[in-house]
Structures are given as C-alpha cells and as structure tokens.
XYZ file of C-alpha atoms in Angstrom:
181
model
C -54.609 -68.857 24.070
C -51.559 -69.279 26.463
C -49.573 -66.732 24.364
C -52.498 -64.072 24.498
C -52.949 -64.643 28.198
C -49.145 -64.248 28.827
C -49.135 -60.931 26.582
C -51.853 -59.400 28.159
C -50.191 -59.689 31.390
C -46.815 -58.556 30.392
C -48.551 -55.710 28.579
C -50.100 -54.659 31.816
C -46.644 -54.703 33.818
C -44.923 -52.634 30.830
C -44.930 -49.807 28.830
C -45.384 -51.158 25.370
C -45.966 -49.382 21.655
C -47.667 -51.009 19.124
C -49.034 -47.782 17.116
C -45.932 -45.563 16.460
C -44.295 -45.178 13.238
C -41.570 -47.348 14.498
C -43.978 -49.858 15.768
C -45.424 -49.795 12.240
C -41.962 -50.226 10.587
C -41.168 -53.521 12.986
C -44.509 -54.772 12.143
C -43.646 -54.057 8.227
C -40.561 -56.078 8.758
C -41.922 -59.118 10.938
C -44.855 -59.395 8.105
C -42.428 -59.686 5.164
C -39.956 -62.180 7.042
C -43.144 -64.206 8.041
C -44.047 -64.706 4.422
C -40.535 -66.048 3.419
C -41.114 -68.468 6.588
C -44.288 -69.257 4.878
C -46.739 -70.465 5.390
C -47.062 -67.753 8.727
C -49.351 -70.024 10.513
C -49.784 -67.847 13.404
C -51.141 -64.453 13.779
C -47.807 -62.786 14.473
C -47.718 -59.425 15.950
C -44.531 -57.257 17.533
C -44.667 -54.879 20.227
C -42.058 -52.603 21.182
C -41.159 -52.645 24.932
C -40.058 -48.984 25.943
C -37.150 -49.921 28.221
C -33.376 -50.084 28.047
C -33.100 -53.423 28.073
C -30.894 -55.639 25.381
C -33.455 -58.385 24.322
C -36.238 -59.684 22.168
C -38.834 -62.536 22.975
C -41.731 -64.612 21.483
C -44.373 -66.040 23.308
C -46.450 -69.035 22.027
C -48.851 -68.499 18.907
C -47.527 -65.197 17.617
C -46.394 -62.243 20.106
C -43.075 -60.990 19.431
C -41.626 -58.345 22.067
C -38.549 -56.134 20.939
C -36.901 -54.102 23.490
C -36.223 -50.549 22.704
C -32.846 -51.067 24.120
C -32.105 -53.596 21.565
C -33.364 -51.557 18.656
C -30.699 -48.577 19.717
C -28.131 -51.062 19.999
C -28.778 -52.217 16.303
C -29.285 -48.881 15.135
C -32.817 -49.474 14.163
C -30.797 -51.197 10.879
C -33.512 -53.038 9.265
C -31.233 -56.048 8.088
C -30.206 -56.813 11.592
C -34.003 -56.482 13.048
C -34.814 -58.754 10.016
C -32.682 -61.403 11.523
C -33.795 -61.159 15.178
C -37.286 -61.148 13.949
C -36.672 -64.497 12.066
C -34.465 -65.999 14.982
C -37.801 -65.129 17.299
C -40.276 -66.620 14.536
C -38.337 -69.699 14.675
C -38.877 -70.324 18.390
C -42.738 -69.914 17.643
C -42.932 -72.050 14.597
C -40.824 -74.783 16.091
C -43.070 -74.646 19.627
C -40.119 -74.159 21.741
C -41.839 -72.235 24.392
C -44.680 -74.674 24.356
C -41.851 -77.741 25.172
C -40.417 -75.707 27.916
C -43.881 -74.790 29.245
C -44.749 -78.795 29.011
C -41.537 -79.555 30.949
C -42.275 -76.806 33.532
C -45.991 -77.635 34.525
C -46.595 -80.697 32.609
C -48.661 -81.807 29.657
C -51.803 -82.646 31.898
C -52.080 -79.072 32.512
C -51.776 -78.000 28.685
C -54.297 -80.819 27.976
C -56.723 -79.967 30.435
C -56.624 -76.079 29.142
C -57.184 -77.041 25.729
C -60.036 -79.303 26.693
C -61.603 -76.708 29.065
C -60.608 -78.493 32.211
C -60.173 -77.030 35.391
C -56.916 -75.099 34.672
C -57.372 -71.853 32.590
C -54.706 -70.354 30.235
C -54.762 -67.308 32.640
C -53.396 -69.748 35.661
C -50.218 -70.713 33.672
C -49.891 -67.161 31.711
C -47.266 -66.400 34.964
C -45.213 -69.046 33.910
C -45.312 -68.591 30.365
C -43.930 -65.132 30.986
C -40.923 -66.018 33.046
C -40.165 -68.864 30.748
C -40.053 -66.349 27.792
C -37.192 -64.411 29.412
C -35.120 -67.511 29.912
C -32.810 -69.210 27.299
C -34.317 -71.758 25.376
C -31.173 -73.825 25.337
C -28.296 -74.228 23.082
C -29.911 -76.574 20.570
C -33.161 -74.649 20.040
C -30.946 -71.189 19.847
C -28.723 -72.601 17.433
C -31.634 -73.773 15.261
C -33.184 -70.027 15.722
C -30.036 -68.608 14.478
C -29.701 -70.789 11.307
C -33.618 -70.330 10.314
C -33.827 -66.833 11.116
C -30.935 -66.201 8.507
C -32.547 -68.401 6.036
C -36.051 -66.654 6.295
C -34.426 -63.119 6.715
C -32.551 -63.463 3.718
C -35.769 -65.109 1.697
C -37.536 -61.878 2.669
C -34.504 -59.754 0.712
C -32.761 -58.735 3.662
C -29.010 -59.121 3.736
C -27.866 -62.426 5.578
C -24.657 -61.276 6.568
C -26.190 -58.902 9.135
C -26.397 -61.510 11.556
C -22.668 -60.785 12.106
C -23.040 -57.741 13.745
C -25.751 -58.766 15.746
C -23.692 -61.722 17.182
C -21.205 -59.313 17.893
C -23.376 -56.994 19.775
C -24.877 -59.907 21.576
C -21.467 -61.180 22.648
C -20.620 -57.656 23.981
C -23.502 -57.372 25.666
C -23.625 -60.698 27.328
C -19.443 -61.185 27.437
C -20.075 -64.675 26.440
C -21.416 -67.146 23.700
C -24.080 -65.284 21.506
C -25.729 -68.442 20.937
C -27.257 -68.322 24.734
C -28.856 -65.138 23.810
C -32.457 -65.471 23.497
C-alpha cells in the first residue's frame, strides 16, 4: 500500500510511460528476471520516466522506475537493462526501502498503517518518494549488485553486462559505482 501511494504521487508529478513499445519491452525484461528470482512475490511493474536523468529506483511492493536518460546511456542494451532491473528487484525483495522507512518514520507508524490506525499510507508516501531517490548504503548496494547479476544471468542475460553499466555509473558519478542506487 505504501509503495502504491508513493507511486501514485510520483506519477502525478512526472511524465511517465507504461504503454509504449519501449515500456512493454522493459516489462518483458522485468518479467523474465523476476521469474529467475522466483518466486516473484510482488506485483512487479516498471515505468519509464521521460526525463534525461541517469537513474532507476524501486519502491516498496514492486514498482520500479527507469529514467529515459539511463536507458539511452545504456543504449537500450537488454543485458545491461536486465542487470539494473535485477539490482532494483533485490531492493524490493530484501525490503531495503521498508527498513529505511522504519528508521525515518519509526516502526510504530508502519504498524499503525497496517492495522488501520490514525496514520495512513498517504501520509508517509512523500517520505517514501524522497527516500527512494537516496542511496541505500554500501551493504545494500553491494547485495543488490551481486543478486542482480545472479538473477539476470538466471534469466538468460549476459552477466558480464554489469561491467559496462558500472563503468557508465562511474563516469556519471565520478566516484564508486556501488554508491549508485
């Protein structure tokens, strides 16, 4: 519910695409990688953000956003895209965002949301959206890198595609690519 609320808020503020041929291509890659990460567990979806930004991120519960700028940087290479998707799937499956939300707003608020108390998912959706654009931390990122490779390879994509992606991230950031979302 928190992820859905945050996704609705993000969608209202950005130009997003879920219906073009390119969006359907991304969804097919996501579906294939998610099957390799079995069981899928979440209703994964992917959305293209029509902005020249070099990023991708995931929200709790399954929504993944891939900026058009990053897709262009990766030259729409399916093997490279599959690794980034695997990386974001790891953040969802390992509940990295939920742990960050707990630290930011407290476990009590989350309990109230799920038990139908005074707080609502909408009240913390803004917090979720802003947290999604921040780094998860080195341990979470390294785990996402490692499992992203495993799941992309399990789906039949080239695991060495991670190398040009990390090089691109390094160029974009000018620092350690493992700090990238």
